[in-house]
Every structure is written in C-alpha cells, then in structure tokens.
mmCIF file with all atom_site columns, C-alpha atoms in Angstrom:
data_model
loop_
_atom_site.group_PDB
_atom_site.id
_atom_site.type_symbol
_atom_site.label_atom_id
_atom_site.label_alt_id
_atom_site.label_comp_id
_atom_site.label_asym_id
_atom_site.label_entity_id
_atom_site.label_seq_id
_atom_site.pdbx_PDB_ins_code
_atom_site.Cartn_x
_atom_site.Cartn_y
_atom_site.Cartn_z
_atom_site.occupancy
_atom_site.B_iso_or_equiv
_atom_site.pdbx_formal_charge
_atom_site.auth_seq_id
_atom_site.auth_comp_id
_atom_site.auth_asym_id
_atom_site.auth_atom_id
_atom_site.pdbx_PDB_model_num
ATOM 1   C CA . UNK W 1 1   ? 122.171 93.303  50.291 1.00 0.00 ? 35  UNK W CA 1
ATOM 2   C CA . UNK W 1 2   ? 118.955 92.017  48.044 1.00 0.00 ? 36  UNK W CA 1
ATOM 3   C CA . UNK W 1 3   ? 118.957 94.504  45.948 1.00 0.00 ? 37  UNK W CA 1
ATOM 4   C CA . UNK W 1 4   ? 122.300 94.867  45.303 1.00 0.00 ? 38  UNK W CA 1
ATOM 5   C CA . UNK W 1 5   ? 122.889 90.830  44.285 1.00 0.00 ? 39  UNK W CA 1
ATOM 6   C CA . UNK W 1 6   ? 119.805 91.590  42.086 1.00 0.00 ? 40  UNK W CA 1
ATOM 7   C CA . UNK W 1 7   ? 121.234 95.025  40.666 1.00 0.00 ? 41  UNK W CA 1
ATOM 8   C CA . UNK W 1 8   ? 124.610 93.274  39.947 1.00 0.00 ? 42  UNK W CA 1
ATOM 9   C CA . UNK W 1 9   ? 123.151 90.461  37.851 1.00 0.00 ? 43  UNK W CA 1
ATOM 10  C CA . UNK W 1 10  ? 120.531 92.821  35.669 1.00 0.00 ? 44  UNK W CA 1
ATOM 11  C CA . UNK W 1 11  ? 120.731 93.079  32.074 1.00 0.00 ? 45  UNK W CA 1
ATOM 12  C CA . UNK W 1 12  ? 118.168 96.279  32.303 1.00 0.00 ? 46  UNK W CA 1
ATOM 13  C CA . UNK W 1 13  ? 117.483 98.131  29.339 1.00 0.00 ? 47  UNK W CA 1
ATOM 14  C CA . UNK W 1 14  ? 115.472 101.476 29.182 1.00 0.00 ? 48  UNK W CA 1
ATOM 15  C CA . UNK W 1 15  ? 112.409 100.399 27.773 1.00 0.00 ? 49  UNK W CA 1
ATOM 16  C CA . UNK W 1 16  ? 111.950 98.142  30.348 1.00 0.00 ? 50  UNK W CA 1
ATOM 17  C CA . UNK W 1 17  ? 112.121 99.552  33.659 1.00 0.00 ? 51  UNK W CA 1
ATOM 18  C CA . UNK W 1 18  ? 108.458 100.330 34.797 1.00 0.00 ? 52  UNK W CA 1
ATOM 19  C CA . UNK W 1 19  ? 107.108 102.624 37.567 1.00 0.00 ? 53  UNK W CA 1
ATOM 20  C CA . UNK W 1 20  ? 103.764 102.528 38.528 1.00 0.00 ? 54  UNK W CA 1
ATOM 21  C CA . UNK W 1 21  ? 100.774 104.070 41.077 1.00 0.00 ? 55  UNK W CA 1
ATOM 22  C CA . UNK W 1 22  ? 98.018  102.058 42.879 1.00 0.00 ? 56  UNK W CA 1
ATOM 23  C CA . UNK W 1 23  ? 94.696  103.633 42.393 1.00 0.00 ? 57  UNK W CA 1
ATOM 24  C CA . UNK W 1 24  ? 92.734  101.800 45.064 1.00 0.00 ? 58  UNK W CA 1
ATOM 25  C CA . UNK W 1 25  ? 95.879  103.488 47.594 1.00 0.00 ? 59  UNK W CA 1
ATOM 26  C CA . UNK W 1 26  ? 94.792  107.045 45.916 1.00 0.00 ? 60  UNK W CA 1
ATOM 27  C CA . UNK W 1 27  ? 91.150  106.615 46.607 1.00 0.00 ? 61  UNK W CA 1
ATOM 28  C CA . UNK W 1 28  ? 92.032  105.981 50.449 1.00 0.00 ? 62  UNK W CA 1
ATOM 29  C CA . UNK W 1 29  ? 93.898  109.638 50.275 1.00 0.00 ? 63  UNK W CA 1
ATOM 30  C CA . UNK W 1 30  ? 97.727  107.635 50.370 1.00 0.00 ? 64  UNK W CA 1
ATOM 31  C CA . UNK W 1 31  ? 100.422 108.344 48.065 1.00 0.00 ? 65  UNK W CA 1
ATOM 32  C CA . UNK W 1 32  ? 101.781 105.344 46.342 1.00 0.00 ? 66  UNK W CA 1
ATOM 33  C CA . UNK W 1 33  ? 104.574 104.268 43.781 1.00 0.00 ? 67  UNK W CA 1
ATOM 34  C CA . UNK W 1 34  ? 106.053 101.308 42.406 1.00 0.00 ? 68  UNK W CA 1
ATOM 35  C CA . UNK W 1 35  ? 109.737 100.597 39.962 1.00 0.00 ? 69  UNK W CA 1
ATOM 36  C CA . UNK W 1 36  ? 109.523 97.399  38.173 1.00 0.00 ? 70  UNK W CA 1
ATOM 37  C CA . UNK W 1 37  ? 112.535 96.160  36.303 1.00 0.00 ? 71  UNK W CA 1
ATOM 38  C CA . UNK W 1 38  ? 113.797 92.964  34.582 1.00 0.00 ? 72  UNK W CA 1
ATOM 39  C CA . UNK W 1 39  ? 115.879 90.746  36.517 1.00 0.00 ? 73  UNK W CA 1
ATOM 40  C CA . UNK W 1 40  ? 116.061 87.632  34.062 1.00 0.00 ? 74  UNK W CA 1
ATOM 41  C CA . UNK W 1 41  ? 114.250 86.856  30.840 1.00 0.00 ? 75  UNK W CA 1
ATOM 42  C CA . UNK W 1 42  ? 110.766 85.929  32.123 1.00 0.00 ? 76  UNK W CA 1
ATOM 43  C CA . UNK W 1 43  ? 110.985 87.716  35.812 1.00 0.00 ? 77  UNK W CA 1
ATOM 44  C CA . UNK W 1 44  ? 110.931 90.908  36.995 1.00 0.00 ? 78  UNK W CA 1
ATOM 45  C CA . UNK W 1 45  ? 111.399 92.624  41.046 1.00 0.00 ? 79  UNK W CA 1
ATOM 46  C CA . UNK W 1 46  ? 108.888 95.335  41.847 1.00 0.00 ? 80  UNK W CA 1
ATOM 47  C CA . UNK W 1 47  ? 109.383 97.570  44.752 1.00 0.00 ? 81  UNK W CA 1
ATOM 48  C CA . UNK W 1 48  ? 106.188 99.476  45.661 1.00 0.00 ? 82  UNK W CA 1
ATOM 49  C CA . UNK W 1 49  ? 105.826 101.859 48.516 1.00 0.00 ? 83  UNK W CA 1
ATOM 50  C CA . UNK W 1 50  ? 102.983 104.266 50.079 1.00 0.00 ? 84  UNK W CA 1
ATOM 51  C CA . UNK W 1 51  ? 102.675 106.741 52.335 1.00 0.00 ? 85  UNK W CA 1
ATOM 52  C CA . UNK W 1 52  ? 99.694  108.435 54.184 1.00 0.00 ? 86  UNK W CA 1
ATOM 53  C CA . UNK W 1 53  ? 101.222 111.109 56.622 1.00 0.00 ? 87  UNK W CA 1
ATOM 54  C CA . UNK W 1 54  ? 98.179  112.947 57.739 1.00 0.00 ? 88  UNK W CA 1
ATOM 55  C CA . UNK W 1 55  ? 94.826  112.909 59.314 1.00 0.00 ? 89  UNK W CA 1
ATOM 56  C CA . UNK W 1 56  ? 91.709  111.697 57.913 1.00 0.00 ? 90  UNK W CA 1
ATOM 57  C CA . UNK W 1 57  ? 89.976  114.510 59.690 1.00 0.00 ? 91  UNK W CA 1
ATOM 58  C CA . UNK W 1 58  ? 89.221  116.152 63.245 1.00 0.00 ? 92  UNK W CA 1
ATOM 59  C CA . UNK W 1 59  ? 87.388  112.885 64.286 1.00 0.00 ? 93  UNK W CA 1
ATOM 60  C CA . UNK W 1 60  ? 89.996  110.315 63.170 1.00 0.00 ? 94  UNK W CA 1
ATOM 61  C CA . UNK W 1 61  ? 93.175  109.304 62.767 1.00 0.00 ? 95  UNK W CA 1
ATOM 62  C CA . UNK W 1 62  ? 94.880  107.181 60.036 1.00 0.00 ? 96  UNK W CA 1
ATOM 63  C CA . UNK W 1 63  ? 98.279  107.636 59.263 1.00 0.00 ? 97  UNK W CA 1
ATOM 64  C CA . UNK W 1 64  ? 100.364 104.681 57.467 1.00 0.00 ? 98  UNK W CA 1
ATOM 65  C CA . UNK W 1 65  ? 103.822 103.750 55.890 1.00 0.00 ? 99  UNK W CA 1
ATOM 66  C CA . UNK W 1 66  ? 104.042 100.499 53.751 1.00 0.00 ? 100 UNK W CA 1
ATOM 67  C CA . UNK W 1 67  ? 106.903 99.135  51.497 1.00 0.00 ? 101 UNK W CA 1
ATOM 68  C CA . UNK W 1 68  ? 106.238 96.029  49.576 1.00 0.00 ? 102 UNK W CA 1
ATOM 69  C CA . UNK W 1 69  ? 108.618 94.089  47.538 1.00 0.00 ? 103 UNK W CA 1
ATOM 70  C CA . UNK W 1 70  ? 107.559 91.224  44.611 1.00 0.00 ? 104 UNK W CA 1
ATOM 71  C CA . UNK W 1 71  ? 109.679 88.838  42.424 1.00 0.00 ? 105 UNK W CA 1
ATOM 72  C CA . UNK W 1 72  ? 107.294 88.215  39.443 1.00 0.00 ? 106 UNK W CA 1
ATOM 73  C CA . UNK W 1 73  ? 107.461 85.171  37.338 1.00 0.00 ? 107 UNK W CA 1
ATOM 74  C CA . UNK W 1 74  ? 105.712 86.230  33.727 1.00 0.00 ? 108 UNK W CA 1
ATOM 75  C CA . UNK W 1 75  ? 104.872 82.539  31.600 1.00 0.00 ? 109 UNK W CA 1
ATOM 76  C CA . UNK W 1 76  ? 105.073 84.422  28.487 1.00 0.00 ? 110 UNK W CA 1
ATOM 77  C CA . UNK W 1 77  ? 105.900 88.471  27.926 1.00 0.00 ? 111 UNK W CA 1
ATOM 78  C CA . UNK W 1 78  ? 107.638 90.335  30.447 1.00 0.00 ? 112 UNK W CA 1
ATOM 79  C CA . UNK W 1 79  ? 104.895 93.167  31.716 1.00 0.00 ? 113 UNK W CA 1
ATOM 80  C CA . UNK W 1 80  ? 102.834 92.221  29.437 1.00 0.00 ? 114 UNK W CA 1
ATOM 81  C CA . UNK W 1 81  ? 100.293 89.744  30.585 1.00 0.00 ? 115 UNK W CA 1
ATOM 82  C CA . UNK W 1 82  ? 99.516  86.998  33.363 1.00 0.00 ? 116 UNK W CA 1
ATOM 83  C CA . UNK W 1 83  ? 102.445 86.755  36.577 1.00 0.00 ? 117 UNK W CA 1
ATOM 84  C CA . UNK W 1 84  ? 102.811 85.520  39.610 1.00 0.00 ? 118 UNK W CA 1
ATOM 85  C CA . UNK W 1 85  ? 105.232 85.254  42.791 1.00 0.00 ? 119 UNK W CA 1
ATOM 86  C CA . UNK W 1 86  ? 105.794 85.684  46.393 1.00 0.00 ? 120 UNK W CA 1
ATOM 87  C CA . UNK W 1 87  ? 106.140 88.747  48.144 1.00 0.00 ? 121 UNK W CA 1
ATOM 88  C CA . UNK W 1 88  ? 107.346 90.454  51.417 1.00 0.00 ? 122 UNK W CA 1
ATOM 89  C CA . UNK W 1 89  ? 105.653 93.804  52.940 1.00 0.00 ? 123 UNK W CA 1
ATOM 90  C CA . UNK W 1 90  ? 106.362 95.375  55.998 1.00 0.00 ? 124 UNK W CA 1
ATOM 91  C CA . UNK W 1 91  ? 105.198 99.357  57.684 1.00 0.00 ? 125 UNK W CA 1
ATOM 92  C CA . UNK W 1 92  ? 103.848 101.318 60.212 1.00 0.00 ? 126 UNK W CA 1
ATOM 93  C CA . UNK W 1 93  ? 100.220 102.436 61.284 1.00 0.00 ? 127 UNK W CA 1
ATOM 94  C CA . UNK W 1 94  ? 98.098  104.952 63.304 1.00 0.00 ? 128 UNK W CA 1
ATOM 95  C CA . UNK W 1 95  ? 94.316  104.256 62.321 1.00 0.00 ? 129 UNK W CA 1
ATOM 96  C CA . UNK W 1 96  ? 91.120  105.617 64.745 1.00 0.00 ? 130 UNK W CA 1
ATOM 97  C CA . UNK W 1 97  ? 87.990  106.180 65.092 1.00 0.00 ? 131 UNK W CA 1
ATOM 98  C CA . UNK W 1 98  ? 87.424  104.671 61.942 1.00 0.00 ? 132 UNK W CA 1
ATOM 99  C CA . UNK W 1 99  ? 86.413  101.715 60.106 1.00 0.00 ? 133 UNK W CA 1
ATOM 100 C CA . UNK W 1 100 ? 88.352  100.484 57.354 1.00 0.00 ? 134 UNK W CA 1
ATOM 101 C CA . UNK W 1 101 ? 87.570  98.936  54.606 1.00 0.00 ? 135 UNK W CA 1
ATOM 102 C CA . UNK W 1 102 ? 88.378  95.740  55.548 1.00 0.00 ? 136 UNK W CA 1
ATOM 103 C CA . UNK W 1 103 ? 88.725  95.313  59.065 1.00 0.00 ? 137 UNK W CA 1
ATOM 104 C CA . UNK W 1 104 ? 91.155  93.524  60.494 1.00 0.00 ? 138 UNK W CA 1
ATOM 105 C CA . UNK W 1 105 ? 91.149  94.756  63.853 1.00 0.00 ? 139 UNK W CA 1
ATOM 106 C CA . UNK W 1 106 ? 87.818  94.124  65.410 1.00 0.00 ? 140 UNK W CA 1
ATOM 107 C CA . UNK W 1 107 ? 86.462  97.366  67.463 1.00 0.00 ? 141 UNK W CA 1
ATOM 108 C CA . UNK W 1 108 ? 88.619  99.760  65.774 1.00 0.00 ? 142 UNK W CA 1
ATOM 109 C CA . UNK W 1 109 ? 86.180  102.368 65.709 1.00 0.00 ? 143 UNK W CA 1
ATOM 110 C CA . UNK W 1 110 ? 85.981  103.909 69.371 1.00 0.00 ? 144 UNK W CA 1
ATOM 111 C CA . UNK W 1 111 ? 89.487  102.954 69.510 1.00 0.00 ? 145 UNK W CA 1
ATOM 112 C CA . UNK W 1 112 ? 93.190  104.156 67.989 1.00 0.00 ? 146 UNK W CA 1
ATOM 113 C CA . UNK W 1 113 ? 95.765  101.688 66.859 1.00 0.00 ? 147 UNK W CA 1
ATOM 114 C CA . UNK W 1 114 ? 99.151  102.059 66.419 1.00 0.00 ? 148 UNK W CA 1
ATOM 115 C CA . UNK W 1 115 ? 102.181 99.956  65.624 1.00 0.00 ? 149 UNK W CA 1
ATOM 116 C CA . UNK W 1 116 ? 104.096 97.639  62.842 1.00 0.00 ? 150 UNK W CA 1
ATOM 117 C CA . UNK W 1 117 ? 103.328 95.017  60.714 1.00 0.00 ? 151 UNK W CA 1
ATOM 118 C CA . UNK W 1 118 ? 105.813 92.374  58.559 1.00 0.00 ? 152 UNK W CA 1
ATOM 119 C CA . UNK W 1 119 ? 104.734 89.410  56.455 1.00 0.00 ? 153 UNK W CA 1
ATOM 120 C CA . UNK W 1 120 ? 104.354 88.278  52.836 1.00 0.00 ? 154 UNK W CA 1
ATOM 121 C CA . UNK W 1 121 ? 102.334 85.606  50.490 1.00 0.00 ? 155 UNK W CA 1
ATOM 122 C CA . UNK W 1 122 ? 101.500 85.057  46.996 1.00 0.00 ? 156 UNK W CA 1
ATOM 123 C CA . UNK W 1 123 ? 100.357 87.048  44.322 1.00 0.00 ? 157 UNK W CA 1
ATOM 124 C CA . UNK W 1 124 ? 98.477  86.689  40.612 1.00 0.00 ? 158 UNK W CA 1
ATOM 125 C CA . UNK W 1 125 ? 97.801  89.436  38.266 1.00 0.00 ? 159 UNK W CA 1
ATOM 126 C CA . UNK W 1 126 ? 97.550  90.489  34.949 1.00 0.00 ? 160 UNK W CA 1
ATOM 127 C CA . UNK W 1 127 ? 99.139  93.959  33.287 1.00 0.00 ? 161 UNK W CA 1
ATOM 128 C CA . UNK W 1 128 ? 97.731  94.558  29.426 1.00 0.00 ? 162 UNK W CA 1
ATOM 129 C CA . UNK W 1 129 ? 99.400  96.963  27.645 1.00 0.00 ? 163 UNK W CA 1
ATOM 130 C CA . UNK W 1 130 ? 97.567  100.182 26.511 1.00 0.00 ? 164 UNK W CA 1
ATOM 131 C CA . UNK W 1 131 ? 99.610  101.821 24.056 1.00 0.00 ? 165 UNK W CA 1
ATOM 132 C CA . UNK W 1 132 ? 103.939 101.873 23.207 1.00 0.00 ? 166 UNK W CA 1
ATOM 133 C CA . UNK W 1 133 ? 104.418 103.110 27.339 1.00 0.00 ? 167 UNK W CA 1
ATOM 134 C CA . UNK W 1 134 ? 101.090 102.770 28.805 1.00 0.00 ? 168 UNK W CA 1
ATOM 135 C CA . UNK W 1 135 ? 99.393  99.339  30.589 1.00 0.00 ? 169 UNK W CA 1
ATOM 136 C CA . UNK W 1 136 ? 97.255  99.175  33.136 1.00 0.00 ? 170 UNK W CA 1
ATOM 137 C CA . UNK W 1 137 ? 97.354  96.047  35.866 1.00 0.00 ? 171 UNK W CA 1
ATOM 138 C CA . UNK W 1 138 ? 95.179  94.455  38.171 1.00 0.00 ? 172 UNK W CA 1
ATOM 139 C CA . UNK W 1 139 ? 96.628  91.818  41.396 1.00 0.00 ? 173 UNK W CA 1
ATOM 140 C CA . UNK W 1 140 ? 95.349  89.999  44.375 1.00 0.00 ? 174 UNK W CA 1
ATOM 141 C CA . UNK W 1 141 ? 97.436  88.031  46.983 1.00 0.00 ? 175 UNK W CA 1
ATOM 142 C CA . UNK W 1 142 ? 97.040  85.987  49.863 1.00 0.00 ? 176 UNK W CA 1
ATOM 143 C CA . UNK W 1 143 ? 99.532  85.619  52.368 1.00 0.00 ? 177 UNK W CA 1
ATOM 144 C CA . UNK W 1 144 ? 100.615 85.975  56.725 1.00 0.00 ? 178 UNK W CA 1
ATOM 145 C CA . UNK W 1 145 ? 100.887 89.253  58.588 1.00 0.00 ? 179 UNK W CA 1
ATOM 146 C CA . UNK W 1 146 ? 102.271 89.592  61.683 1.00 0.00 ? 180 UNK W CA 1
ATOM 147 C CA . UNK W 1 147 ? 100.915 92.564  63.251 1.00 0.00 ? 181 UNK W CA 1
ATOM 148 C CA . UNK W 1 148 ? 102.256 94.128  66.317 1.00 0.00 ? 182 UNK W CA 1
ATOM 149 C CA . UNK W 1 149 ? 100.236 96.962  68.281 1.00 0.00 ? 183 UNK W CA 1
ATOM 150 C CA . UNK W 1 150 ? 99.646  99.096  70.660 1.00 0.00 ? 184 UNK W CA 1
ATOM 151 C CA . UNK W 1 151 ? 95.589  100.076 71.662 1.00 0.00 ? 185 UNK W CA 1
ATOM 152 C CA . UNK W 1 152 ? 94.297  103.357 72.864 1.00 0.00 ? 186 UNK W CA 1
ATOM 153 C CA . UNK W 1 153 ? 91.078  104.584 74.682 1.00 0.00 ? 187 UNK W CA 1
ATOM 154 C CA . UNK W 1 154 ? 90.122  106.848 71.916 1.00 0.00 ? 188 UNK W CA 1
ATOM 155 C CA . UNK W 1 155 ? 92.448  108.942 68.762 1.00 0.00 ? 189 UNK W CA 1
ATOM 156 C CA . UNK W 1 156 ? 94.105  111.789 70.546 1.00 0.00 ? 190 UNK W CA 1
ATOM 157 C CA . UNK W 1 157 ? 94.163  111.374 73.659 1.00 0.00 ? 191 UNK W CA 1
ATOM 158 C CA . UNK W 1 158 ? 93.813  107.893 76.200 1.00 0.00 ? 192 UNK W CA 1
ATOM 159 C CA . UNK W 1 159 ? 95.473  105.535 78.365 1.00 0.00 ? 193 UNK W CA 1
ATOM 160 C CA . UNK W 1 160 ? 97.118  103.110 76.612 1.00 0.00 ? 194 UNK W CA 1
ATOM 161 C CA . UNK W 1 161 ? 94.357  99.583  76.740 1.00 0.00 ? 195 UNK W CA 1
ATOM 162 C CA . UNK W 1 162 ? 96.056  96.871  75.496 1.00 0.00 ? 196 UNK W CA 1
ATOM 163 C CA . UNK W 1 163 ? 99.598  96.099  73.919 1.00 0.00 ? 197 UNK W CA 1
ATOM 164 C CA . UNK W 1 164 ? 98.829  92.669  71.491 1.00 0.00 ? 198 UNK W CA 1
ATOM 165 C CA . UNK W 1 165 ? 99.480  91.204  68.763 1.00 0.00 ? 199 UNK W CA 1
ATOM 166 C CA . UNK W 1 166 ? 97.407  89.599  65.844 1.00 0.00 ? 200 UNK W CA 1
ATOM 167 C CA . UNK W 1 167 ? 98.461  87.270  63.194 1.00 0.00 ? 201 UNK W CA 1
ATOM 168 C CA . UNK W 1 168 ? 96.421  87.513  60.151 1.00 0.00 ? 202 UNK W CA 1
ATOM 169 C CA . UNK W 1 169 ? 95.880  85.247  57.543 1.00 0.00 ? 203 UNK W CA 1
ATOM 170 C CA . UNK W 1 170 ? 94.121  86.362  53.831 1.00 0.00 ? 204 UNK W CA 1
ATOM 171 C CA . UNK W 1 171 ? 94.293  88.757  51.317 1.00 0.00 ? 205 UNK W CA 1
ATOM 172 C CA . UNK W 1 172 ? 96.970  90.733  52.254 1.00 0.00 ? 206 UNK W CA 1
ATOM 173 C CA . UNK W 1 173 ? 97.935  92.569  48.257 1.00 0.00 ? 207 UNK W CA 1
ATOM 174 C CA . UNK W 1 174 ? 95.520  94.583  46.276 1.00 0.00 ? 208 UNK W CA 1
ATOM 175 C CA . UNK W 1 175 ? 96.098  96.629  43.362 1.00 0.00 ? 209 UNK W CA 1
ATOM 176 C CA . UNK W 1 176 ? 94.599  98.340  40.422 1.00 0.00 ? 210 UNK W CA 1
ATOM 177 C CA . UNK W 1 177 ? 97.675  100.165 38.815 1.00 0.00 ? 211 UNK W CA 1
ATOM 178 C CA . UNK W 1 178 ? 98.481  102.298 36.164 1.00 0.00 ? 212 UNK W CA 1
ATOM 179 C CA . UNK W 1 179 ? 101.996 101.954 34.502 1.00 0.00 ? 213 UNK W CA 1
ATOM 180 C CA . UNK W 1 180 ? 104.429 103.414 32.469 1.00 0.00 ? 214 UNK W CA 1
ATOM 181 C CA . UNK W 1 181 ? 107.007 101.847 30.561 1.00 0.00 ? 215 UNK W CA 1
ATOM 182 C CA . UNK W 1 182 ? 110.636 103.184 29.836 1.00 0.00 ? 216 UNK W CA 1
#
C-alpha cells in the first residue's frame, strides 16, 4: 500500500533510479540488491534485499532472507553525497555451528538457530559519485530488532532446546555498496 502511495506521487526520471549490491553481504557468500529512486526533490526510498539459500558447508548451517526498506533525506544532491533516515528490515534465518561475525546470539556455535526477525532504526551514509553512472557508498545504522527463534541441539539434527526471543538493540545496517545510476 507503501509503495504504491509512494509510486503514485514520483516524478522519476531515468537517470535517476539507482540499483545497487552490498559488498560486505557478498563476502559472507549472500546475494544482495538494492533500487533507489527519487521520491521528492531532496529524498529518495531504497528497497534492498538479500538472500543466502544454501549451506555454509558439511559442518554448518546458515541460510538467511532479509528485505530492508530506507527513506533517505539527502541535505544537498540527491545520491550524491551525505543522507540520512529511518528504516524498517524484516527476514528469516537458519545459522549453526558457526560464529558470526557479530554475534548476537550468545552460544551459537554448538547450536542451530532458526526463526524471524522485524525492526528498524536510523541510518547515515555517504554515496560519492565515481564517474557519469558509477558511485560507490558507505552506511551504518543503529536501531531495535525483535528477534523471534527457535534453538536446536546441534545443525541437522536435535531436539528442539529452547523457543525465545531476544530484543536487540545496536547496529543493526551495514553497507559498503557499489551503484549504478540510470
């Protein structure tokens, strides 16, 4: 309903729509992209998904859906430049055996997680333009995620230990993007 209140009032021309690709989500073996488009004359909505739908390996498991949506507020170019502004994530997981980068979960090495996870916060970055189509971007956010899950004795196999929750507080957005502009 969103999107379509936000496609209605657009004023989008072609050399400003934007898709882009995460490369810290490439470097953890997930495929990512991202469309960015204009939805006034200083903001822009990005929609940014990844997906990881196999196995790390024959010793662990981690498996992962995300979709992440940002309204950015630029101060002075449009994708060009400092922004900031809230924004809303939500997916699905299946990490074990494994320790992540940042952990979140404590003891999530002899054990598999699975479940869903919803929140949001507030981002800063800064895109600077390569070339005519090419920038490159960097973002950090802070923000709540609820996290819902289920916890298993060990990745394939187990009776099921635990059945929780865990609201998280912190850096919740990451990125180091590459981008393309139309």
């Amino acid at each position: 309903m969103v999107l379509l209140l936000v496609a209605g009032s657009l004023s989008v021309r072609a050399q400003h729509i934007a898709i882009n690709n995460n490369l810290l989500f490439d470097v953890a073996g997930a495929l990512s992209a991202g469309v960015e488009i204009p939805v006034q004359k200083s903001s822009t909505l990005e929609v940014y998904g990844s997906i990881r739908p196999w196995k790390r390996g024959e010793e662990s498991v981690h498996k992962h859906w995300t979709v992440q949506a940002q309204y950015r507020l630029w101060p002075c170019q449009v994708m060009n430049g400092f922004f900031w502004g809230p924004y809303v994530h939500g997916g699905q997981f299946n990490f074990g055996n494994e320790e992540l980068l940042f952990v979140l979960l404590k003891g999530l090495k002899p054990n598999r997680y699975e479940g869903w996870l919803l929140g949001g916060g507030i981002g800063i970055g800064y895109e600077y333009a390569l070339a005519k189509h090419w920038n490159v971007g960097a973002e950090i956010g802070a923000g709540y995620t609820y996290i819902k899950y289920k916890k298993y004795a060990c990745e394939k196999c187990g009776v099921q230990k635990d059945d929780d929750n865990y609201n998280y507080i912190g850096i919740s957005r990451l990125g180091l993007s590459v981008i393309y502009v139309f």
